[in-house]
Every structure is written in C-alpha cells, then in structure tokens.
Amino acid sequence: MQNTEALIQCIRGNEFEGELNAITTFYGDDFQKDNLRCQLKMVSANFESDCKREDVVFADIVKYVKSLSKGEKVWLNEVVKLIKLVLVMPATSATSERSFSSLRRMKSYLRSTMKQARLNSVMFLNVHKDKTDGLNIHDVAKEFVFKESRYNTFGKTYCIC
C-alpha cells in the first residue's frame, strides 16, 4: 500500500517522504533512496493526464509510465521498478486460503477415521488437484502393488496388463 501511496502523493504534489522511507526500509537495497526521490519528482513534474492531479489514481500513473519511450523508462528505472513490484504483488494469498478451506471440509468429512499422516497425504492431493487429476490411476495402482515391501500384503503379483 505504501508503494502506491508514494506515487500518488508525489503526483498530487503532496509530501511523500514517509512513504518513501517505508519503501526503502521494506525493500532494503533494492531501491536507491535518493534516485527514487529524484525520479518521483521528475515523474511529478512531467506527468500528463486527462484528470486533475487531485483525482489521480494508480492506474493513471501506470498508463503514463507505459506511454513513455524506452529511453525515458531507463531514466526512470527506479519508478518503473516500483510500479512493476506493485503490479505483481498479490493482494492475498489465495493458496493458503484454499488450503484452510480444504482442510476444514476434509476434517469435517473424515474427522474420526483419519490419522495425521493420512490427513496430510489427502490434503496434499486435494490442494494440488490440478496435478493429481492428470495422473493415470492404473499406473499409480501398479506402482503401489508391485513395491517389494507389499509382498506380504498382496503376494507375489505378476503383471497381466
């Protein structure tokens, strides 16, 4: 959030030093603070948009930076890097949310019949459903049955497939 606020405050002509400090503290050596400050001021001075500066949103800034020439983007490399980071930053962690949701369903369905090791295995299969759906079930079953450690359970089996 600090990333977008620094850009917006700068374009609007407001003080953005607090946001700049937060960015450079969070990202450490990824940004050169003085260069970023100078480049933000350059973007603010040259910013052109259809709307008033008070009404500028992050999408307007992205549109402006995309319209710059390659040479201008090289001169504003710190600002371009900041915008790229904002654009690829996930809003939430959907994977963990899916995992917790799946776990809740699995535990309510199989609460009393499953030990922790089996629950972990079933959860892994459920969360990575896109990969496990592509597996050939007959090949998996054959590999399971033909393991040497399972001779006592299944006997010596011969493949007739």
PDB file of N, CA and C in Angstrom, residues 47-125:
ATOM      1  N   PHE A  47       4.261  14.701 -15.443  1.00  0.00           N
ATOM      2  CA  PHE A  47       3.038  13.888 -15.529  1.00  0.00           C
ATOM      3  C   PHE A  47       1.955  14.603 -16.321  1.00  0.00           C
ATOM      4  N   GLU A  48       1.371  13.859 -17.253  1.00  0.00           N
ATOM      5  CA  GLU A  48       0.260  14.382 -18.052  1.00  0.00           C
ATOM      6  C   GLU A  48      -0.890  13.389 -17.969  1.00  0.00           C
ATOM      7  N   SER A  49      -2.071  13.913 -17.704  1.00  0.00           N
ATOM      8  CA  SER A  49      -3.247  13.054 -17.608  1.00  0.00           C
ATOM      9  C   SER A  49      -4.480  13.864 -17.967  1.00  0.00           C
ATOM     10  N   ASP A  50      -5.562  13.153 -18.263  1.00  0.00           N
ATOM     11  CA  ASP A  50      -6.828  13.806 -18.585  1.00  0.00           C
ATOM     12  C   ASP A  50      -7.518  14.358 -17.339  1.00  0.00           C
ATOM     13  N   CYS A  51      -7.192  13.796 -16.180  1.00  0.00           N
ATOM     14  CA  CYS A  51      -7.872  14.224 -14.953  1.00  0.00           C
ATOM     15  C   CYS A  51      -7.000  15.199 -14.157  1.00  0.00           C
ATOM     16  N   LYS A  52      -7.608  15.825 -13.158  1.00  0.00           N
ATOM     17  CA  LYS A  52      -6.885  16.746 -12.287  1.00  0.00           C
ATOM     18  C   LYS A  52      -5.919  15.953 -11.411  1.00  0.00           C
ATOM     19  N   ARG A  53      -4.865  16.601 -10.986  1.00  0.00           N
ATOM     20  CA  ARG A  53      -3.865  15.923 -10.153  1.00  0.00           C
ATOM     21  C   ARG A  53      -4.455  15.425  -8.830  1.00  0.00           C
ATOM     22  N   GLU A  54      -5.455  16.103  -8.314  1.00  0.00           N
ATOM     23  CA  GLU A  54      -6.069  15.677  -7.046  1.00  0.00           C
ATOM     24  C   GLU A  54      -6.846  14.375  -7.215  1.00  0.00           C
ATOM     25  N   ASP A  55      -7.272  14.086  -8.443  1.00  0.00           N
ATOM     26  CA  ASP A  55      -8.084  12.897  -8.707  1.00  0.00           C
ATOM     27  C   ASP A  55      -7.280  11.731  -9.278  1.00  0.00           C
ATOM     28  N   VAL A  56      -5.969  11.846  -9.319  1.00  0.00           N
ATOM     29  CA  VAL A  56      -5.116  10.814  -9.915  1.00  0.00           C
ATOM     30  C   VAL A  56      -5.186   9.534  -9.093  1.00  0.00           C
ATOM     31  N   VAL A  57      -5.285   8.414  -9.793  1.00  0.00           N
ATOM     32  CA  VAL A  57      -5.236   7.097  -9.163  1.00  0.00           C
ATOM     33  C   VAL A  57      -4.039   6.342  -9.740  1.00  0.00           C
ATOM     34  N   PHE A  58      -3.728   5.213  -9.141  1.00  0.00           N
ATOM     35  CA  PHE A  58      -2.544   4.449  -9.548  1.00  0.00           C
ATOM     36  C   PHE A  58      -2.609   4.042 -11.020  1.00  0.00           C
ATOM     37  N   ALA A  59      -3.784   3.701 -11.510  1.00  0.00           N
ATOM     38  CA  ALA A  59      -3.931   3.288 -12.915  1.00  0.00           C
ATOM     39  C   ALA A  59      -3.516   4.408 -13.870  1.00  0.00           C
ATOM     40  N   ASP A  60      -3.771   5.654 -13.501  1.00  0.00           N
ATOM     41  CA  ASP A  60      -3.349   6.790 -14.334  1.00  0.00           C
ATOM     42  C   ASP A  60      -1.826   6.874 -14.416  1.00  0.00           C
ATOM     43  N   ILE A  61      -1.174   6.606 -13.312  1.00  0.00           N
ATOM     44  CA  ILE A  61       0.291   6.655 -13.282  1.00  0.00           C
ATOM     45  C   ILE A  61       0.868   5.530 -14.135  1.00  0.00           C
ATOM     46  N   VAL A  62       0.283   4.341 -14.027  1.00  0.00           N
ATOM     47  CA  VAL A  62       0.741   3.206 -14.837  1.00  0.00           C
ATOM     48  C   VAL A  62       0.571   3.520 -16.316  1.00  0.00           C
ATOM     49  N   LYS A  63      -0.562   4.077 -16.669  1.00  0.00           N
ATOM     50  CA  LYS A  63      -0.832   4.443 -18.067  1.00  0.00           C
ATOM     51  C   LYS A  63       0.202   5.451 -18.563  1.00  0.00           C
ATOM     52  N   TYR A  64       0.517   6.429 -17.745  1.00  0.00           N
ATOM     53  CA  TYR A  64       1.503   7.449 -18.119  1.00  0.00           C
ATOM     54  C   TYR A  64       2.882   6.814 -18.328  1.00  0.00           C
ATOM     55  N   VAL A  65       3.307   5.968 -17.397  1.00  0.00           N
ATOM     56  CA  VAL A  65       4.635   5.352 -17.498  1.00  0.00           C
ATOM     57  C   VAL A  65       4.704   4.424 -18.709  1.00  0.00           C
ATOM     58  N   LYS A  66       3.613   3.725 -19.005  1.00  0.00           N
ATOM     59  CA  LYS A  66       3.593   2.867 -20.195  1.00  0.00           C
ATOM     60  C   LYS A  66       3.738   3.682 -21.473  1.00  0.00           C
ATOM     61  N   SER A  67       3.266   4.913 -21.452  1.00  0.00           N
ATOM     62  CA  SER A  67       3.328   5.754 -22.652  1.00  0.00           C
ATOM     63  C   SER A  67       4.715   6.359 -22.879  1.00  0.00           C
ATOM     64  N   LEU A  68       5.603   6.241 -21.907  1.00  0.00           N
ATOM     65  CA  LEU A  68       6.945   6.810 -22.048  1.00  0.00           C
ATOM     66  C   LEU A  68       7.773   6.007 -23.046  1.00  0.00           C
ATOM     67  N   SER A  69       8.751   6.665 -23.638  1.00  0.00           N
ATOM     68  CA  SER A  69       9.656   5.970 -24.564  1.00  0.00           C
ATOM     69  C   SER A  69      10.611   5.083 -23.761  1.00  0.00           C
ATOM     70  N   LYS A  70      11.305   4.204 -24.469  1.00  0.00           N
ATOM     71  CA  LYS A  70      12.235   3.292 -23.814  1.00  0.00           C
ATOM     72  C   LYS A  70      13.336   4.066 -23.082  1.00  0.00           C
ATOM     73  N   GLY A  71      13.824   5.126 -23.722  1.00  0.00           N
ATOM     74  CA  GLY A  71      14.867   5.946 -23.101  1.00  0.00           C
ATOM     75  C   GLY A  71      14.399   6.625 -21.828  1.00  0.00           C
ATOM     76  N   GLU A  72      13.162   7.110 -21.837  1.00  0.00           N
ATOM     77  CA  GLU A  72      12.611   7.751 -20.637  1.00  0.00           C
ATOM     78  C   GLU A  72      12.437   6.737 -19.512  1.00  0.00           C
ATOM     79  N   LYS A  73      12.071   5.519 -19.874  1.00  0.00           N
ATOM     80  CA  LYS A  73      11.917   4.476 -18.850  1.00  0.00           C
ATOM     81  C   LYS A  73      13.265   4.115 -18.232  1.00  0.00           C
ATOM     82  N   VAL A  74      14.331   4.180 -19.033  1.00  0.00           N
ATOM     83  CA  VAL A  74      15.668   3.920 -18.493  1.00  0.00           C
ATOM     84  C   VAL A  74      16.041   5.006 -17.486  1.00  0.00           C
ATOM     85  N   TRP A  75      15.707   6.258 -17.788  1.00  0.00           N
ATOM     86  CA  TRP A  75      15.988   7.360 -16.874  1.00  0.00           C
ATOM     87  C   TRP A  75      15.171   7.248 -15.592  1.00  0.00           C
ATOM     88  N   LEU A  76      14.011   6.638 -15.674  1.00  0.00           N
ATOM     89  CA  LEU A  76      13.122   6.499 -14.512  1.00  0.00           C
ATOM     90  C   LEU A  76      13.091   5.051 -14.022  1.00  0.00           C
ATOM     91  N   ASN A  77      14.246   4.384 -14.055  1.00  0.00           N
ATOM     92  CA  ASN A  77      14.292   2.952 -13.751  1.00  0.00           C
ATOM     93  C   ASN A  77      13.795   2.605 -12.349  1.00  0.00           C
ATOM     94  N   GLU A  78      14.036   3.443 -11.367  1.00  0.00           N
ATOM     95  CA  GLU A  78      13.579   3.156 -10.002  1.00  0.00           C
ATOM     96  C   GLU A  78      12.051   3.233  -9.916  1.00  0.00           C
ATOM     97  N   VAL A  79      11.453   4.197 -10.575  1.00  0.00           N
ATOM     98  CA  VAL A  79       9.993   4.333 -10.582  1.00  0.00           C
ATOM     99  C   VAL A  79       9.370   3.162 -11.333  1.00  0.00           C
ATOM    100  N   VAL A  80       9.969   2.792 -12.466  1.00  0.00           N
ATOM    101  CA  VAL A  80       9.466   1.651 -13.242  1.00  0.00           C
ATOM    102  C   VAL A  80       9.542   0.377 -12.405  1.00  0.00           C
ATOM    103  N   LYS A  81      10.642   0.199 -11.676  1.00  0.00           N
ATOM    104  CA  LYS A  81      10.801  -0.971 -10.811  1.00  0.00           C
ATOM    105  C   LYS A  81       9.724  -0.989  -9.721  1.00  0.00           C
ATOM    106  N   LEU A  82       9.449   0.171  -9.138  1.00  0.00           N
ATOM    107  CA  LEU A  82       8.422   0.275  -8.097  1.00  0.00           C
ATOM    108  C   LEU A  82       7.046  -0.086  -8.653  1.00  0.00           C
ATOM    109  N   ILE A  83       6.737   0.406  -9.835  1.00  0.00           N
ATOM    110  CA  ILE A  83       5.438   0.101 -10.454  1.00  0.00           C
ATOM    111  C   ILE A  83       5.330  -1.387 -10.762  1.00  0.00           C
ATOM    112  N   LYS A  84       6.397  -1.985 -11.264  1.00  0.00           N
ATOM    113  CA  LYS A  84       6.381  -3.427 -11.549  1.00  0.00           C
ATOM    114  C   LYS A  84       6.131  -4.228 -10.275  1.00  0.00           C
ATOM    115  N   LEU A  85       6.780  -3.833  -9.183  1.00  0.00           N
ATOM    116  CA  LEU A  85       6.574  -4.540  -7.919  1.00  0.00           C
ATOM    117  C   LEU A  85       5.130  -4.440  -7.449  1.00  0.00           C
ATOM    118  N   VAL A  86       4.540  -3.277  -7.600  1.00  0.00           N
ATOM    119  CA  VAL A  86       3.143  -3.101  -7.191  1.00  0.00           C
ATOM    120  C   VAL A  86       2.227  -3.963  -8.055  1.00  0.00           C
ATOM    121  N   LEU A  87       2.503  -4.023  -9.347  1.00  0.00           N
ATOM    122  CA  LEU A  87       1.627  -4.761 -10.256  1.00  0.00           C
ATOM    123  C   LEU A  87       1.699  -6.275 -10.063  1.00  0.00           C
ATOM    124  N   VAL A  88       2.832  -6.790  -9.602  1.00  0.00           N
ATOM    125  CA  VAL A  88       2.945  -8.239  -9.417  1.00  0.00           C
ATOM    126  C   VAL A  88       2.694  -8.681  -7.985  1.00  0.00           C
ATOM    127  N   MET A  89       2.513  -7.738  -7.074  1.00  0.00           N
ATOM    128  CA  MET A  89       2.275  -8.067  -5.683  1.00  0.00           C
ATOM    129  C   MET A  89       0.861  -8.632  -5.507  1.00  0.00           C
ATOM    130  N   PRO A  90       0.738  -9.835  -4.927  1.00  0.00           N
ATOM    131  CA  PRO A  90      -0.602 -10.391  -4.737  1.00  0.00           C
ATOM    132  C   PRO A  90      -1.369  -9.647  -3.651  1.00  0.00           C
ATOM    133  N   ALA A  91      -2.654  -9.516  -3.858  1.00  0.00           N
ATOM    134  CA  ALA A  91      -3.494  -8.848  -2.862  1.00  0.00           C
ATOM    135  C   ALA A  91      -3.683  -9.738  -1.639  1.00  0.00           C
ATOM    136  N   THR A  92      -3.828 -11.041  -1.867  1.00  0.00           N
ATOM    137  CA  THR A  92      -3.955 -12.005  -0.777  1.00  0.00           C
ATOM    138  C   THR A  92      -3.210 -13.265  -1.164  1.00  0.00           C
ATOM    139  N   SER A  93      -3.120 -14.162  -0.234  1.00  0.00           N
ATOM    140  CA  SER A  93      -2.504 -15.451  -0.519  1.00  0.00           C
ATOM    141  C   SER A  93      -3.614 -16.472  -0.714  1.00  0.00           C
ATOM    142  N   ALA A  94      -4.051 -16.623  -1.942  1.00  0.00           N
ATOM    143  CA  ALA A  94      -5.180 -17.497  -2.246  1.00  0.00           C
ATOM    144  C   ALA A  94      -4.853 -18.956  -1.983  1.00  0.00           C
ATOM    145  N   THR A  95      -3.586 -19.347  -2.153  1.00  0.00           N
ATOM    146  CA  THR A  95      -3.209 -20.741  -1.946  1.00  0.00           C
ATOM    147  C   THR A  95      -3.453 -21.160  -0.507  1.00  0.00           C
ATOM    148  N   SER A  96      -3.027 -20.344   0.445  1.00  0.00           N
ATOM    149  CA  SER A  96      -3.232 -20.715   1.845  1.00  0.00           C
ATOM    150  C   SER A  96      -4.708 -20.691   2.206  1.00  0.00           C
ATOM    151  N   GLU A  97      -5.464 -19.760   1.627  1.00  0.00           N
ATOM    152  CA  GLU A  97      -6.898 -19.719   1.895  1.00  0.00           C
ATOM    153  C   GLU A  97      -7.583 -20.975   1.370  1.00  0.00           C
ATOM    154  N   ARG A  98      -7.170 -21.440   0.186  1.00  0.00           N
ATOM    155  CA  ARG A  98      -7.733 -22.674  -0.357  1.00  0.00           C
ATOM    156  C   ARG A  98      -7.368 -23.858   0.520  1.00  0.00           C
ATOM    157  N   SER A  99      -6.133 -23.868   1.026  1.00  0.00           N
ATOM    158  CA  SER A  99      -5.686 -24.968   1.875  1.00  0.00           C
ATOM    159  C   SER A  99      -6.519 -25.045   3.142  1.00  0.00           C
ATOM    160  N   PHE A 100      -6.756 -23.902   3.786  1.00  0.00           N
ATOM    161  CA  PHE A 100      -7.542 -23.909   5.012  1.00  0.00           C
ATOM    162  C   PHE A 100      -8.980 -24.327   4.739  1.00  0.00           C
ATOM    163  N   SER A 101      -9.536 -23.874   3.635  1.00  0.00           N
ATOM    164  CA  SER A 101     -10.895 -24.247   3.274  1.00  0.00           C
ATOM    165  C   SER A 101     -10.981 -25.749   3.014  1.00  0.00           C
ATOM    166  N   SER A 102     -10.010 -26.283   2.294  1.00  0.00           N
ATOM    167  CA  SER A 102      -9.986 -27.718   2.007  1.00  0.00           C
ATOM    168  C   SER A 102      -9.823 -28.515   3.287  1.00  0.00           C
ATOM    169  N   LEU A 103      -8.957 -28.050   4.161  1.00  0.00           N
ATOM    170  CA  LEU A 103      -8.734 -28.748   5.426  1.00  0.00           C
ATOM    171  C   LEU A 103     -10.016 -28.802   6.241  1.00  0.00           C
ATOM    172  N   ARG A 104     -10.752 -27.715   6.283  1.00  0.00           N
ATOM    173  CA  ARG A 104     -12.000 -27.694   7.039  1.00  0.00           C
ATOM    174  C   ARG A 104     -12.991 -28.721   6.483  1.00  0.00           C
ATOM    175  N   ARG A 105     -13.106 -28.793   5.155  1.00  0.00           N
ATOM    176  CA  ARG A 105     -14.021 -29.772   4.549  1.00  0.00           C
ATOM    177  C   ARG A 105     -13.570 -31.198   4.828  1.00  0.00           C
ATOM    178  N   MET A 106     -12.267 -31.448   4.667  1.00  0.00           N
ATOM    179  CA  MET A 106     -11.750 -32.802   4.861  1.00  0.00           C
ATOM    180  C   MET A 106     -11.905 -33.241   6.313  1.00  0.00           C
ATOM    181  N   LYS A 107     -11.609 -32.365   7.250  1.00  0.00           N
ATOM    182  CA  LYS A 107     -11.692 -32.747   8.654  1.00  0.00           C
ATOM    183  C   LYS A 107     -13.130 -33.001   9.084  1.00  0.00           C
ATOM    184  N   SER A 108     -14.054 -32.233   8.558  1.00  0.00           N
ATOM    185  CA  SER A 108     -15.437 -32.474   8.951  1.00  0.00           C
ATOM    186  C   SER A 108     -15.957 -33.773   8.343  1.00  0.00           C
ATOM    187  N   TYR A 109     -15.483 -34.127   7.154  1.00  0.00           N
ATOM    188  CA  TYR A 109     -15.957 -35.337   6.480  1.00  0.00           C
ATOM    189  C   TYR A 109     -15.314 -36.589   7.075  1.00  0.00           C
ATOM    190  N   LEU A 110     -14.045 -36.538   7.390  1.00  0.00           N
ATOM    191  CA  LEU A 110     -13.319 -37.728   7.839  1.00  0.00           C
ATOM    192  C   LEU A 110     -12.729 -37.561   9.236  1.00  0.00           C
ATOM    193  N   ARG A 111     -13.382 -36.814  10.072  1.00  0.00           N
ATOM    194  CA  ARG A 111     -12.809 -36.425  11.352  1.00  0.00           C
ATOM    195  C   ARG A 111     -12.334 -37.606  12.205  1.00  0.00           C
ATOM    196  N   SER A 112     -13.107 -38.627  12.338  1.00  0.00           N
ATOM    197  CA  SER A 112     -12.764 -39.682  13.290  1.00  0.00           C
ATOM    198  C   SER A 112     -12.029 -40.859  12.662  1.00  0.00           C
ATOM    199  N   THR A 113     -11.914 -40.897  11.350  1.00  0.00           N
ATOM    200  CA  THR A 113     -11.353 -42.090  10.717  1.00  0.00           C
ATOM    201  C   THR A 113      -9.936 -41.895  10.193  1.00  0.00           C
ATOM    202  N   MET A 114      -9.330 -40.762  10.444  1.00  0.00           N
ATOM    203  CA  MET A 114      -8.066 -40.484   9.783  1.00  0.00           C
ATOM    204  C   MET A 114      -6.999 -40.033  10.775  1.00  0.00           C
ATOM    205  N   LYS A 115      -5.814 -40.590  10.633  1.00  0.00           N
ATOM    206  CA  LYS A 115      -4.674 -40.160  11.437  1.00  0.00           C
ATOM    207  C   LYS A 115      -3.974 -39.006  10.714  1.00  0.00           C
ATOM    208  N   GLN A 116      -3.025 -38.347  11.386  1.00  0.00           N
ATOM    209  CA  GLN A 116      -2.382 -37.144  10.855  1.00  0.00           C
ATOM    210  C   GLN A 116      -1.632 -37.399   9.546  1.00  0.00           C
ATOM    211  N   ALA A 117      -0.906 -38.513   9.449  1.00  0.00           N
ATOM    212  CA  ALA A 117      -0.130 -38.790   8.228  1.00  0.00           C
ATOM    213  C   ALA A 117      -1.056 -38.936   7.023  1.00  0.00           C
ATOM    214  N   ARG A 118      -2.151 -39.634   7.202  1.00  0.00           N
ATOM    215  CA  ARG A 118      -3.096 -39.807   6.091  1.00  0.00           C
ATOM    216  C   ARG A 118      -3.777 -38.479   5.751  1.00  0.00           C
ATOM    217  N   LEU A 119      -4.122 -37.708   6.774  1.00  0.00           N
ATOM    218  CA  LEU A 119      -4.729 -36.400   6.533  1.00  0.00           C
ATOM    219  C   LEU A 119      -3.786 -35.514   5.711  1.00  0.00           C
ATOM    220  N   ASN A 120      -2.493 -35.536   6.049  1.00  0.00           N
ATOM    221  CA  ASN A 120      -1.516 -34.753   5.283  1.00  0.00           C
ATOM    222  C   ASN A 120      -1.487 -35.191   3.822  1.00  0.00           C
ATOM    223  N   SER A 121      -1.496 -36.490   3.593  1.00  0.00           N
ATOM    224  CA  SER A 121      -1.449 -37.006   2.221  1.00  0.00           C
ATOM    225  C   SER A 121      -2.705 -36.640   1.443  1.00  0.00           C
ATOM    226  N   VAL A 122      -3.856 -36.792   2.067  1.00  0.00           N
ATOM    227  CA  VAL A 122      -5.114 -36.469   1.396  1.00  0.00           C
ATOM    228  C   VAL A 122      -5.200 -34.970   1.121  1.00  0.00           C
ATOM    229  N   MET A 123      -4.738 -34.157   2.065  1.00  0.00           N
ATOM    230  CA  MET A 123      -4.744 -32.709   1.853  1.00  0.00           C
ATOM    231  C   MET A 123      -3.828 -32.313   0.702  1.00  0.00           C
ATOM    232  N   PHE A 124      -2.674 -32.961   0.612  1.00  0.00           N
ATOM    233  CA  PHE A 124      -1.745 -32.678  -0.486  1.00  0.00           C
ATOM    234  C   PHE A 124      -2.415 -32.981  -1.823  1.00  0.00           C
ATOM    235  N   LEU A 125      -3.078 -34.114  -1.910  1.00  0.00           N
ATOM    236  CA  LEU A 125      -3.775 -34.479  -3.149  1.00  0.00           C
ATOM    237  C   LEU A 125      -4.904 -33.502  -3.460  1.00  0.00           C
TER     238      LEU A 125
END
